[in-house]
Short mmCIF file of C-alpha atoms (C1' of nucleotides) in Angstrom, two decimals:
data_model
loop_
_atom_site.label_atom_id
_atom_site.label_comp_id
_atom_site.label_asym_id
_atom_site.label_seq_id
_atom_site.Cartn_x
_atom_site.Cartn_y
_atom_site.Cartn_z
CA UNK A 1 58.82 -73.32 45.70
CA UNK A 2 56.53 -76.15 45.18
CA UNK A 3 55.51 -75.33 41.95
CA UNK A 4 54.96 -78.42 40.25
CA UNK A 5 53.98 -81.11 42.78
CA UNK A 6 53.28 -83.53 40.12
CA UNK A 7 53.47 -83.60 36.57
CA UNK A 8 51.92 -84.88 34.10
CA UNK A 9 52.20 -88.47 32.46
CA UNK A 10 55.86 -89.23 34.36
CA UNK A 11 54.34 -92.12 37.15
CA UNK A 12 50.82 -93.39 37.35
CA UNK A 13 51.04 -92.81 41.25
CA UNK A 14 49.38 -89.30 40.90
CA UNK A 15 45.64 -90.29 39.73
CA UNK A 16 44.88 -86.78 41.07
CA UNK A 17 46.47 -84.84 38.41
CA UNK A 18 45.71 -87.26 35.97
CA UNK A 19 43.34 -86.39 33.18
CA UNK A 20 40.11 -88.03 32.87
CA UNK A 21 38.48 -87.31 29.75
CA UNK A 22 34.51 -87.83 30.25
CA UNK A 23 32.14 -85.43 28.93
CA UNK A 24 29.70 -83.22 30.71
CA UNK A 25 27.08 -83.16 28.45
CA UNK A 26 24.91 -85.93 27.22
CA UNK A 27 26.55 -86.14 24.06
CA UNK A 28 28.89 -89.44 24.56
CA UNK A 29 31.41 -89.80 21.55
CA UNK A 30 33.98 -92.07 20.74
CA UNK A 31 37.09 -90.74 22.43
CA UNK A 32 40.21 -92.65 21.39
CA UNK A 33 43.54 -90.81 22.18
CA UNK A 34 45.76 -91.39 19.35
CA UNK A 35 48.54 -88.98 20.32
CA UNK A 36 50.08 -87.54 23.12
CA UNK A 37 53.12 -84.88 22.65
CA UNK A 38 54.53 -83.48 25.71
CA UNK A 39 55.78 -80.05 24.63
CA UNK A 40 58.27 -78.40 26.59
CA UNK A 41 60.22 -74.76 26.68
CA UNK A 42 62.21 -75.77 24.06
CA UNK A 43 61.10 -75.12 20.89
CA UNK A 44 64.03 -73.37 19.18
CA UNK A 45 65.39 -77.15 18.03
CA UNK A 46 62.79 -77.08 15.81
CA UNK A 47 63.29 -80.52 14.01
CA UNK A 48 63.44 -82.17 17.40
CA UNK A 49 60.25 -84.05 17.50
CA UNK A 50 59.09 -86.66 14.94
CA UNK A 51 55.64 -85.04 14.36
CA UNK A 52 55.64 -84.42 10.85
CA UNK A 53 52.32 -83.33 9.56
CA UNK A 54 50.73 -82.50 12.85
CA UNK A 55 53.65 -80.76 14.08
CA UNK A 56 53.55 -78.74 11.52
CA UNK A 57 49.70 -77.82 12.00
CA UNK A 58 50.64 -76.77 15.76
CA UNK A 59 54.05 -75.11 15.39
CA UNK A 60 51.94 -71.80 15.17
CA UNK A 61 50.83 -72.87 18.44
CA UNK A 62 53.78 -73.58 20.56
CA UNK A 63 56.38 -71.41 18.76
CA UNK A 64 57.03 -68.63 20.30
CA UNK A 65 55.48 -69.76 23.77
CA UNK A 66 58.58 -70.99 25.54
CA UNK A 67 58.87 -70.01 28.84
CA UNK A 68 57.17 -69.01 32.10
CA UNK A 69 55.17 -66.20 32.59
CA UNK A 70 57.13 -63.15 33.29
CA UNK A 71 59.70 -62.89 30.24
CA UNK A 72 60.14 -59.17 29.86
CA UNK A 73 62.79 -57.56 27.72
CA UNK A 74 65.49 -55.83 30.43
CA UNK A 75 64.03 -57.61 33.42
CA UNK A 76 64.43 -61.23 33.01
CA UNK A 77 64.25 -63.29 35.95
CA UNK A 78 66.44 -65.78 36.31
CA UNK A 79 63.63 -68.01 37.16
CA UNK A 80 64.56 -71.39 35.45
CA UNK A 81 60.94 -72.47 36.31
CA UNK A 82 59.41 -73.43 32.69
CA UNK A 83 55.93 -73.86 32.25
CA UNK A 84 55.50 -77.69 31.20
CA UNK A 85 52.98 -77.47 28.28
CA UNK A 86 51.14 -80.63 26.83
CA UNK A 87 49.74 -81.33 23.47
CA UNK A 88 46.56 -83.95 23.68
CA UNK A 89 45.82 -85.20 20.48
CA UNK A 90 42.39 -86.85 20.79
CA UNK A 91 40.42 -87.87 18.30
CA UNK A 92 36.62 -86.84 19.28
CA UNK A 93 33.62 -84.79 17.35
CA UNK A 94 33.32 -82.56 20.09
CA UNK A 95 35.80 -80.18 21.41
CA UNK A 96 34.50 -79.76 24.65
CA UNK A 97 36.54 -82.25 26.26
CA UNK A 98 35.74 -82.36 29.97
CA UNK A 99 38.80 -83.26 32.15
CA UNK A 100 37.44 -83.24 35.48
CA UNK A 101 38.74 -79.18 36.06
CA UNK A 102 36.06 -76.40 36.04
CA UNK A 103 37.54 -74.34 33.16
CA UNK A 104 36.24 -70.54 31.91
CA UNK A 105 36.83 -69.73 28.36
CA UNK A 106 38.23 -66.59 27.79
CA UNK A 107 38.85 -65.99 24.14
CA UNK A 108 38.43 -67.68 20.81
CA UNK A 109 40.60 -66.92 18.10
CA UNK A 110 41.10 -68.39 14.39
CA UNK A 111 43.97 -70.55 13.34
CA UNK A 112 45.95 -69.87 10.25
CA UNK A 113 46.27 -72.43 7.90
CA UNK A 114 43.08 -73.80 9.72
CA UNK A 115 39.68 -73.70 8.89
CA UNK A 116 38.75 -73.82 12.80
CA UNK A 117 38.84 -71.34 15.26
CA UNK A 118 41.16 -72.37 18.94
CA UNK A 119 39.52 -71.80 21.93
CA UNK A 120 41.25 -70.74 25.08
CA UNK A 121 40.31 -71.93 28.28
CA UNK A 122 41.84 -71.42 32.13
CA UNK A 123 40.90 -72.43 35.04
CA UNK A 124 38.27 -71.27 37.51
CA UNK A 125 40.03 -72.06 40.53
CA UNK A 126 41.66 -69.53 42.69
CA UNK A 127 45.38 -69.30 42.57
CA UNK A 128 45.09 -71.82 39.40
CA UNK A 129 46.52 -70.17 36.19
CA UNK A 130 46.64 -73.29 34.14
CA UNK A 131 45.43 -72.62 30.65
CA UNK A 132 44.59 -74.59 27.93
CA UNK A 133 43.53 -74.64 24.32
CA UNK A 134 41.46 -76.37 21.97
CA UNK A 135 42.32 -76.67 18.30
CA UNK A 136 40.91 -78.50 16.02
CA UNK A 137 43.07 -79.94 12.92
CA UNK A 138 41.58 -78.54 9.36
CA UNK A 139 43.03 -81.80 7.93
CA UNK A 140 41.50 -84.22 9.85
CA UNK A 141 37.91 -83.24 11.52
CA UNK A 142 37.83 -85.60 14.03
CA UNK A 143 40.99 -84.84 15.73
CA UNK A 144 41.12 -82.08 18.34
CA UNK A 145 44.12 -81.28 19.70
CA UNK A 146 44.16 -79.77 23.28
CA UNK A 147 46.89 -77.96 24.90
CA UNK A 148 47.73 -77.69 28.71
CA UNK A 149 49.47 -75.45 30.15
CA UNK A 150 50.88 -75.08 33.81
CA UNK A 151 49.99 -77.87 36.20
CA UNK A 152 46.95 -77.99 38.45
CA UNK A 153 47.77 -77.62 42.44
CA UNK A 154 44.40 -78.25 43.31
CA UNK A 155 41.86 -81.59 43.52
CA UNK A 156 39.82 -82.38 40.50
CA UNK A 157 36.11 -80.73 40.92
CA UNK A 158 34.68 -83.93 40.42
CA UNK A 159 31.02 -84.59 39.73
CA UNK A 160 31.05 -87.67 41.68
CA UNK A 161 32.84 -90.74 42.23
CA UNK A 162 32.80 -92.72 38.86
CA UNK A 163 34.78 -95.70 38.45
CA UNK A 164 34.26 -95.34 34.94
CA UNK A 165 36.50 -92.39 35.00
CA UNK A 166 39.30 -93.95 37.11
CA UNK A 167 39.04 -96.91 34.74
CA UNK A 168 38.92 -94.36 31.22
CA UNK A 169 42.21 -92.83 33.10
CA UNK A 170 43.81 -96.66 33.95
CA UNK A 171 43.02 -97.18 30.08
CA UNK A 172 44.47 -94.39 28.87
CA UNK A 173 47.84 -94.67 30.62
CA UNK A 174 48.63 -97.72 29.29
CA UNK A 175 47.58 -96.74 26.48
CA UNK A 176 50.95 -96.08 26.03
"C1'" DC B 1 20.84 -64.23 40.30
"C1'" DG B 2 25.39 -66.07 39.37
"C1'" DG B 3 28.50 -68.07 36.52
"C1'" DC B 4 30.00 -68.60 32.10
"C1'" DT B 5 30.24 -67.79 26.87
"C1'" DT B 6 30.69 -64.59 23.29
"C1'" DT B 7 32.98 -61.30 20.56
"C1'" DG B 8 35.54 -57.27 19.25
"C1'" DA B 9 39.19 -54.52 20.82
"C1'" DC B 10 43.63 -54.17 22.73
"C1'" DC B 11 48.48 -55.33 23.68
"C1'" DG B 12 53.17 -56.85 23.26
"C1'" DG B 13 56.58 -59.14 20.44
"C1'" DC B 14 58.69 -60.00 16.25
"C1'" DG B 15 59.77 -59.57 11.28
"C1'" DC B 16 60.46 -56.87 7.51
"C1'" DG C 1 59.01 -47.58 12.22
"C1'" DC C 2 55.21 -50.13 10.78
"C1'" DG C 3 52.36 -53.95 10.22
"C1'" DC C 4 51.29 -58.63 11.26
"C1'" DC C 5 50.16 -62.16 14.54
"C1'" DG C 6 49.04 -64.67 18.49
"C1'" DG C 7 47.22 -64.13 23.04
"C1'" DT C 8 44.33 -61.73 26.54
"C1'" DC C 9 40.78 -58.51 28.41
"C1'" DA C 10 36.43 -57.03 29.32
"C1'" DA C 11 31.59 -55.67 28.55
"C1'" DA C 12 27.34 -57.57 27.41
"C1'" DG C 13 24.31 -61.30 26.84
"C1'" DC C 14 22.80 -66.02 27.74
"C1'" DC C 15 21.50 -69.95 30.31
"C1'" DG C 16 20.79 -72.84 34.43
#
DNA sequence: CGGCTTTGACCGGCGC
DNA sequence: GCGCCGGTCAAAGCCG
């Protein structure tokens, strides 16, 4: 199946599924990534990444979320499909970072070792089950990590047709 | 009036 | 077997 048309930060020929962060409400901040971790099924390594502290601050996050949905005890499926999941580290004073998707939050629970509570988002599209979640890091205020899960096979809902937010994308690429 | 946030309860897995 | 923990559901309320 066609699963995962395009990922995430591999080629910057897919500007669709690209991320564009621009918020929806009047409150513009200063949005610098600072961080990007790509976090795959494969978290039983452990020591395989080089993120030291923030690592640590999201291993409660990604540990035990490995693969796709259906991962039942007796009835595994031998689907080798792994849900591609991708840490944003973004340094911003809101969390409400606005990505272009229409997204419906649908629980908010606290972090340990965190002073602030994650928020879990998915979106509203039909047929879409990509999730993500907001966290914020207890250590450092400003940096709010969000966490994507599943890959969108849809258009971005976009407000209209900014430049700005093809050039904030452009920027951010190369960013690194 | 519709869509979305909120918030507590519930569930399944894992560790002890 | 029990309790903890992270993730999800769902009813009610809020806001545009």
């Amino acid at each position: 199946m066609d699963n995962y048309p395009t990922l995430f930060p591999t080629q910057q020929s897919s500007s669709s599924t690209s991320a564009s962060f621009h918020s929806r409400h009047p409150s513009h901040q200063s949005s610098n990534m600072i961080g990007i971790i790509p976090v795959f099924g494969s978290l039983h390594g452990g020591s395989s990444s080089g993120f030291s502290g923030l690592n640590d601050e999201m291993r409660a996050t990604t540990s035990h979320g490995d693969a796709e949905n259906e991962m039942k005890p007796g009835k595994k499926k031998e689907n080798k499909v792994r849900k591609p999941r991708y840490a944003f580290q973004t340094r911003s004073q809101v969390d409400i970072l606005d990505d272009g998707y229409r997204w419906r939050k649908y629980g908010q629970k606290a972090v340990k070792n965190n002073k602030f509570p994650r928020s879990y988002y998915r979106c509203t599209h039909q047929g879409c089950n990509v999730k993500k979640q907001v966290q914020r890091l207890s250590k450092d205020e400003g940096v709010v990590v969000t966490t994507y899960e599943g890959v969108h096979s849809h258009p971005i809902e976009k407000p209209k047709d900014n430049f700005e937010d093809i050039l904030n994308q452009m920027q951010i690429y190369s960013n690194f």
